[in-house]
Each structure stands twice: as structure tokens, then as C-alpha cells.
Amino acid sequence: MEKLEVLLKREEIGQKITALADQIRRDYQGRCPLLIGVLKGSFVFMADLIRILDMPLQVEFVRLSSYGSGKQTSGKIKFAQGLRSSIRGRDVLVIEDIVDSGLTLSFFLDYLRRKKPASLKVCALFDKASRREVPVPIDYIGFVIPDAFVVGYGLDFDERFRHLPDLCILEGG
Ligand code: IMP
Ligand code: MG
């Protein structure tokens, strides 16, 4: 039977996003960064983050897929929707919901580097650091979380639970 247990409440997530935004605003002062969200999971985080950032910025999204319908990455990553505009000379900040094995982010960063941005940084709200298979640089980390499958705040299991305002551990799914 499925059971949801709250890991991080919406208020805690909100406070963390405010702190991340303060750091990002300071670091990118006087510039207009391009925030690239990795769909689908990052859309809730992106929406909250940019409204707190309150600075000149632009937003793009890509969709990468590796997961089938299970809880493990297949390891094979591909673009379901790529970038539509050039990033050459731009200050690019990748917005990720969660980094697990690191395979998705590693693939995406290699792709972005070849497109010659002026700078390239990563902001991830949740980090399952203990599950890393390939090292990836994360410049702004929200929460390091335990090795559990989590849903809510944009994250899904089989397209379910994205709407939950809290981050919850899904047991027995
Ligand atoms: P990675 O390539 O293993 O780092 O996986 C990254 C992607 O897997 C994330 O962007 C999520 O879409 C998905 N993912 C990893 N862990 C979880 C989880 O606990 N819940 C929901 N999705 C997850
Ligand atoms: Mg994701």
C-alpha cells in the first residue's frame, strides 16, 4: 500500500528558496542570467524562484528523459525537447528539482558547455548526494535529502503527486 510522509514542509521549502534567491541575486548583480529549467519536475521551483528573485532574467525550459515509469534512472538520457535559442555568451543557470545519480545533469552540462555560454552554474533544490554515480558541480543547493523516493513540489511518481505543496517520501509505491 502507498503511504506519504512529509519530509519537508512548504514553509521550510519557501524559506530555503528565499535564501537561495538572495545568494543568486547577489552573484548575478548587474547581469541578466538565463535560467534553464529541466522539465517537468522543475516547473514549480522555477515559478517560485523567479518571483522571489525579482531581477532581470530570462527563462527557458528543456525536457530530458531518462526515467521510464519506475523509480530508477535508465541511465540513457535524451532530449524530449531541446533548447530553442542560442546560449552563446549568456550567463546560464540550470534549475533542477532534484539530483540523484547525477547522470541527467552531467549529460545536460556537457551539452551546454559545447554551446559556449559565458558562465554556467547549477541550482538544485533537492540533492540525494548519497546516490551520486557521476560527480556534478552544484553551485546552489537547497536541501541534501536522504536516499528515499520523494514526491510533491513538482516531483512525480508515474506523473502523480506533482501538485503536493510539501515534499513527501513515497513508501510502498
Ligand atoms: P539522475 O539522473 O539520477 O540524477 O535523476 C535526475 C532525475 O530523476 C530528476 O530530475 C527527477 O526527474 C528524477 N528523480 C530522481 N529522484 C527522484 C525522486 O526521488 N522522486 C522523483 N523524481 C526523481
Ligand atoms: Mg528533473
GROMACS .gro file of C-alpha atoms and ligand atoms in nm:
model
  197
    1MET     CA    1   0.000   0.000   0.000
    2GLU     CA    2   0.121   0.353  -0.078
    3LYS     CA    3   0.195   0.589   0.206
    4LEU     CA    4   0.307   0.953   0.200
    5GLU     CA    5   0.516   1.100   0.478
    6VAL     CA    6   0.606   1.469   0.486
    7LEU     CA    7   0.983   1.522   0.465
    8LEU     CA    8   0.992   1.899   0.409
    9LYS     CA    9   0.700   2.131   0.473
   10ARG     CA   10   0.604   2.402   0.226
   11GLU     CA   11   0.716   2.673   0.474
   12GLU     CA   12   1.066   2.524   0.501
   13ILE     CA   13   1.091   2.497   0.124
   14GLY     CA   14   0.975   2.857   0.087
   15GLN     CA   15   1.234   2.985   0.336
   16LYS     CA   16   1.511   2.797   0.158
   17ILE     CA   17   1.409   2.939  -0.178
   18THR     CA   18   1.424   3.290  -0.035
   19ALA     CA   19   1.779   3.220   0.088
   20LEU     CA   20   1.883   3.075  -0.249
   21ALA     CA   21   1.733   3.374  -0.428
   22ASP     CA   22   1.927   3.617  -0.207
   23GLN     CA   23   2.253   3.443  -0.300
   24ILE     CA   24   2.172   3.426  -0.671
   25ARG     CA   25   2.061   3.791  -0.684
   26ARG     CA   26   2.387   3.898  -0.524
   27ASP     CA   27   2.604   3.679  -0.752
   28TYR     CA   28   2.435   3.793  -1.073
   29GLN     CA   29   2.403   4.160  -0.986
   30GLY     CA   30   2.407   4.378  -1.298
   31ARG     CA   31   2.364   4.079  -1.529
   32CYS     CA   32   2.064   3.916  -1.691
   33PRO     CA   33   2.102   3.540  -1.640
   34LEU     CA   34   1.925   3.280  -1.849
   35LEU     CA   35   1.760   3.028  -1.619
   36ILE     CA   36   1.711   2.692  -1.788
   37GLY     CA   37   1.466   2.464  -1.613
   38VAL     CA   38   1.473   2.090  -1.662
   39LEU     CA   39   1.116   1.971  -1.713
   40LYS     CA   40   0.892   1.852  -1.590
   41GLY     CA   41   0.992   1.846  -1.224
   42SER     CA   42   1.148   2.193  -1.200
   43PHE     CA   43   0.846   2.396  -1.305
   44VAL     CA   44   0.715   2.456  -0.954
   45PHE     CA   45   1.059   2.552  -0.820
   46MET     CA   46   1.123   2.779  -1.119
   47ALA     CA   47   0.791   2.956  -1.072
   48ASP     CA   48   0.858   3.025  -0.704
   49LEU     CA   49   1.226   3.112  -0.750
   50ILE     CA   50   1.189   3.371  -1.026
   51ARG     CA   51   0.918   3.560  -0.840
   52ILE     CA   52   1.137   3.591  -0.533
   53LEU     CA   53   1.448   3.674  -0.739
   54ASP     CA   54   1.287   3.991  -0.865
   55MET     CA   55   1.573   4.085  -1.104
   56PRO     CA   56   1.623   4.098  -1.481
   57LEU     CA   57   1.636   3.739  -1.608
   58GLN     CA   58   1.513   3.513  -1.885
   59VAL     CA   59   1.363   3.167  -1.866
   60GLU     CA   60   1.393   2.863  -2.090
   61PHE     CA   61   1.297   2.502  -2.044
   62VAL     CA   62   1.428   2.175  -2.179
   63ARG     CA   63   1.286   1.832  -2.129
   64LEU     CA   64   1.521   1.545  -2.068
   65SER     CA   65   1.401   1.196  -2.022
   66SER     CA   66   1.573   0.901  -1.866
   67TYR     CA   67   1.315   0.762  -1.634
   68GLY     CA   68   1.064   0.515  -1.762
   69SER     CA   69   0.781   0.463  -1.524
   70GLY     CA   70   0.988   0.325  -1.237
   71LYS     CA   71   1.188   0.481  -0.959
   72GLN     CA   72   1.534   0.417  -1.105
   73THR     CA   73   1.706   0.603  -1.384
   74SER     CA   74   1.753   0.402  -1.700
   75GLY     CA   75   2.088   0.574  -1.747
   76LYS     CA   76   2.002   0.659  -2.105
   77ILE     CA   77   1.927   1.026  -2.132
   78LYS     CA   78   1.778   1.201  -2.431
   79PHE     CA   79   1.617   1.531  -2.519
   80ALA     CA   80   1.242   1.522  -2.539
   81GLN     CA   81   1.256   1.899  -2.601
   82GLY     CA   82   1.581   2.083  -2.665
   83LEU     CA   83   1.684   2.447  -2.647
   84ARG     CA   84   1.517   2.681  -2.893
   85SER     CA   85   1.758   2.973  -2.865
   86SER     CA   86   2.134   3.031  -2.858
   87ILE     CA   87   2.311   3.047  -2.522
   88ARG     CA   88   2.645   3.165  -2.659
   89GLY     CA   89   2.784   3.438  -2.432
   90ARG     CA   90   2.498   3.407  -2.184
   91ASP     CA   91   2.518   3.358  -1.810
   92VAL     CA   92   2.336   3.028  -1.783
   93LEU     CA   93   2.191   2.896  -1.458
   94VAL     CA   94   2.044   2.546  -1.475
   95ILE     CA   95   1.744   2.495  -1.248
   96GLU     CA   96   1.693   2.136  -1.133
   97ASP     CA   97   1.438   1.996  -0.896
   98ILE     CA   98   1.644   1.702  -0.776
   99VAL     CA   99   1.983   1.546  -0.846
  100ASP     CA  100   2.003   1.174  -0.784
  101SER     CA  101   2.264   0.968  -0.976
  102GLY     CA  102   2.379   1.289  -1.149
  103LEU     CA  103   2.356   1.124  -1.491
  104THR     CA  104   2.089   1.360  -1.623
  105LEU     CA  105   2.267   1.676  -1.511
  106SER     CA  106   2.606   1.553  -1.627
  107PHE     CA  107   2.468   1.484  -1.976
  108PHE     CA  108   2.299   1.824  -1.989
  109LEU     CA  109   2.604   2.019  -1.866
  110ASP     CA  110   2.825   1.855  -2.131
  111TYR     CA  111   2.572   1.962  -2.394
  112LEU     CA  112   2.554   2.319  -2.262
  113ARG     CA  113   2.932   2.361  -2.236
  114ARG     CA  114   2.968   2.288  -2.607
  115LYS     CA  115   2.737   2.582  -2.677
  116LYS     CA  116   2.984   2.829  -2.523
  117PRO     CA  117   2.791   3.017  -2.254
  118ALA     CA  118   2.980   3.299  -2.078
  119SER     CA  119   2.920   3.117  -1.749
  120LEU     CA  120   2.743   2.801  -1.643
  121LYS     CA  121   2.612   2.726  -1.295
  122VAL     CA  122   2.362   2.489  -1.139
  123CYS     CA  123   2.092   2.540  -0.880
  124ALA     CA  124   1.925   2.225  -0.745
  125LEU     CA  125   1.656   2.235  -0.479
  126PHE     CA  126   1.698   1.876  -0.359
  127ASP     CA  127   2.019   1.674  -0.359
  128LYS     CA  128   2.027   1.299  -0.294
  129ALA     CA  129   2.404   1.322  -0.254
  130SER     CA  130   2.449   0.965  -0.128
  131ARG     CA  131   2.319   0.826  -0.459
  132ARG     CA  132   2.565   1.006  -0.687
  133GLU     CA  133   2.718   0.790  -0.962
  134VAL     CA  134   2.892   1.068  -1.155
  135PRO     CA  135   3.026   1.385  -0.994
  136VAL     CA  136   2.839   1.702  -1.088
  137PRO     CA  137   2.912   2.055  -0.972
  138ILE     CA  138   2.616   2.215  -0.793
  139ASP     CA  139   2.663   2.582  -0.712
  140TYR     CA  140   2.340   2.640  -0.521
  141ILE     CA  141   2.190   2.353  -0.319
  142GLY     CA  142   1.859   2.375  -0.135
  143PHE     CA  143   1.843   2.059   0.075
  144VAL     CA  144   2.055   1.747   0.091
  145ILE     CA  145   1.797   1.473   0.144
  146PRO     CA  146   1.821   1.105   0.238
  147ASP     CA  147   1.808   0.819  -0.009
  148ALA     CA  148   1.431   0.788  -0.036
  149PHE     CA  149   1.190   0.833  -0.324
  150VAL     CA  150   1.024   1.171  -0.285
  151VAL     CA  151   0.722   1.331  -0.449
  152GLY     CA  152   0.545   1.666  -0.440
  153TYR     CA  153   0.661   2.021  -0.507
  154GLY     CA  154   0.677   1.930  -0.879
  155LEU     CA  155   0.819   1.580  -0.839
  156ASP     CA  156   0.619   1.281  -0.951
  157PHE     CA  157   0.585   0.910  -0.940
  158ASP     CA  158   0.429   0.798  -1.267
  159GLU     CA  159   0.300   1.156  -1.321
  160ARG     CA  160   0.121   1.158  -0.988
  161PHE     CA  161   0.172   1.381  -0.681
  162ARG     CA  162   0.334   1.680  -0.857
  163HIS     CA  163   0.075   1.913  -0.709
  164LEU     CA  164   0.151   1.839  -0.342
  165PRO     CA  165   0.284   2.157  -0.176
  166ASP     CA  166   0.510   1.963   0.067
  167LEU     CA  167   0.793   1.727  -0.026
  168CYS     CA  168   0.687   1.378   0.080
  169ILE     CA  169   0.852   1.039   0.097
  170LEU     CA  170   0.656   0.783  -0.101
  171GLU     CA  171   0.662   0.442   0.057
  172GLY     CA  172   0.540   0.122  -0.095
  173GLY     CA  173   0.471   0.276  -0.439
  174IMP     P1  174   1.950   1.144  -1.205
  174IMP     O1  175   1.985   1.145  -1.350
  174IMP     O2  176   1.958   1.004  -1.148
  174IMP     O3  177   2.027   1.244  -1.122
  174IMP     O4  178   1.799   1.176  -1.192
  174IMP     C1  179   1.750   1.300  -1.210
  174IMP     C2  180   1.602   1.299  -1.238
  174IMP     O5  181   1.536   1.182  -1.187
  174IMP     C3  182   1.539   1.413  -1.166
  174IMP     O6  183   1.544   1.531  -1.241
  174IMP     C4  184   1.399   1.363  -1.142
  174IMP     O7  185   1.319   1.391  -1.256
  174IMP     C5  186   1.415   1.214  -1.127
  174IMP     N1  187   1.420   1.175  -0.985
  174IMP     C6  188   1.529   1.137  -0.914
  174IMP     N2  189   1.498   1.107  -0.788
  174IMP     C7  190   1.366   1.129  -0.775
  174IMP     C8  191   1.273   1.118  -0.665
  174IMP     O8  192   1.305   1.082  -0.550
  174IMP     N3  193   1.144   1.149  -0.694
  174IMP     C9  194   1.102   1.189  -0.817
  174IMP     N4  195   1.185   1.202  -0.921
  174IMP    C10  196   1.316   1.172  -0.901
  175MG      MG  197   1.425   1.674  -1.305
   0.00000   0.00000   0.00000
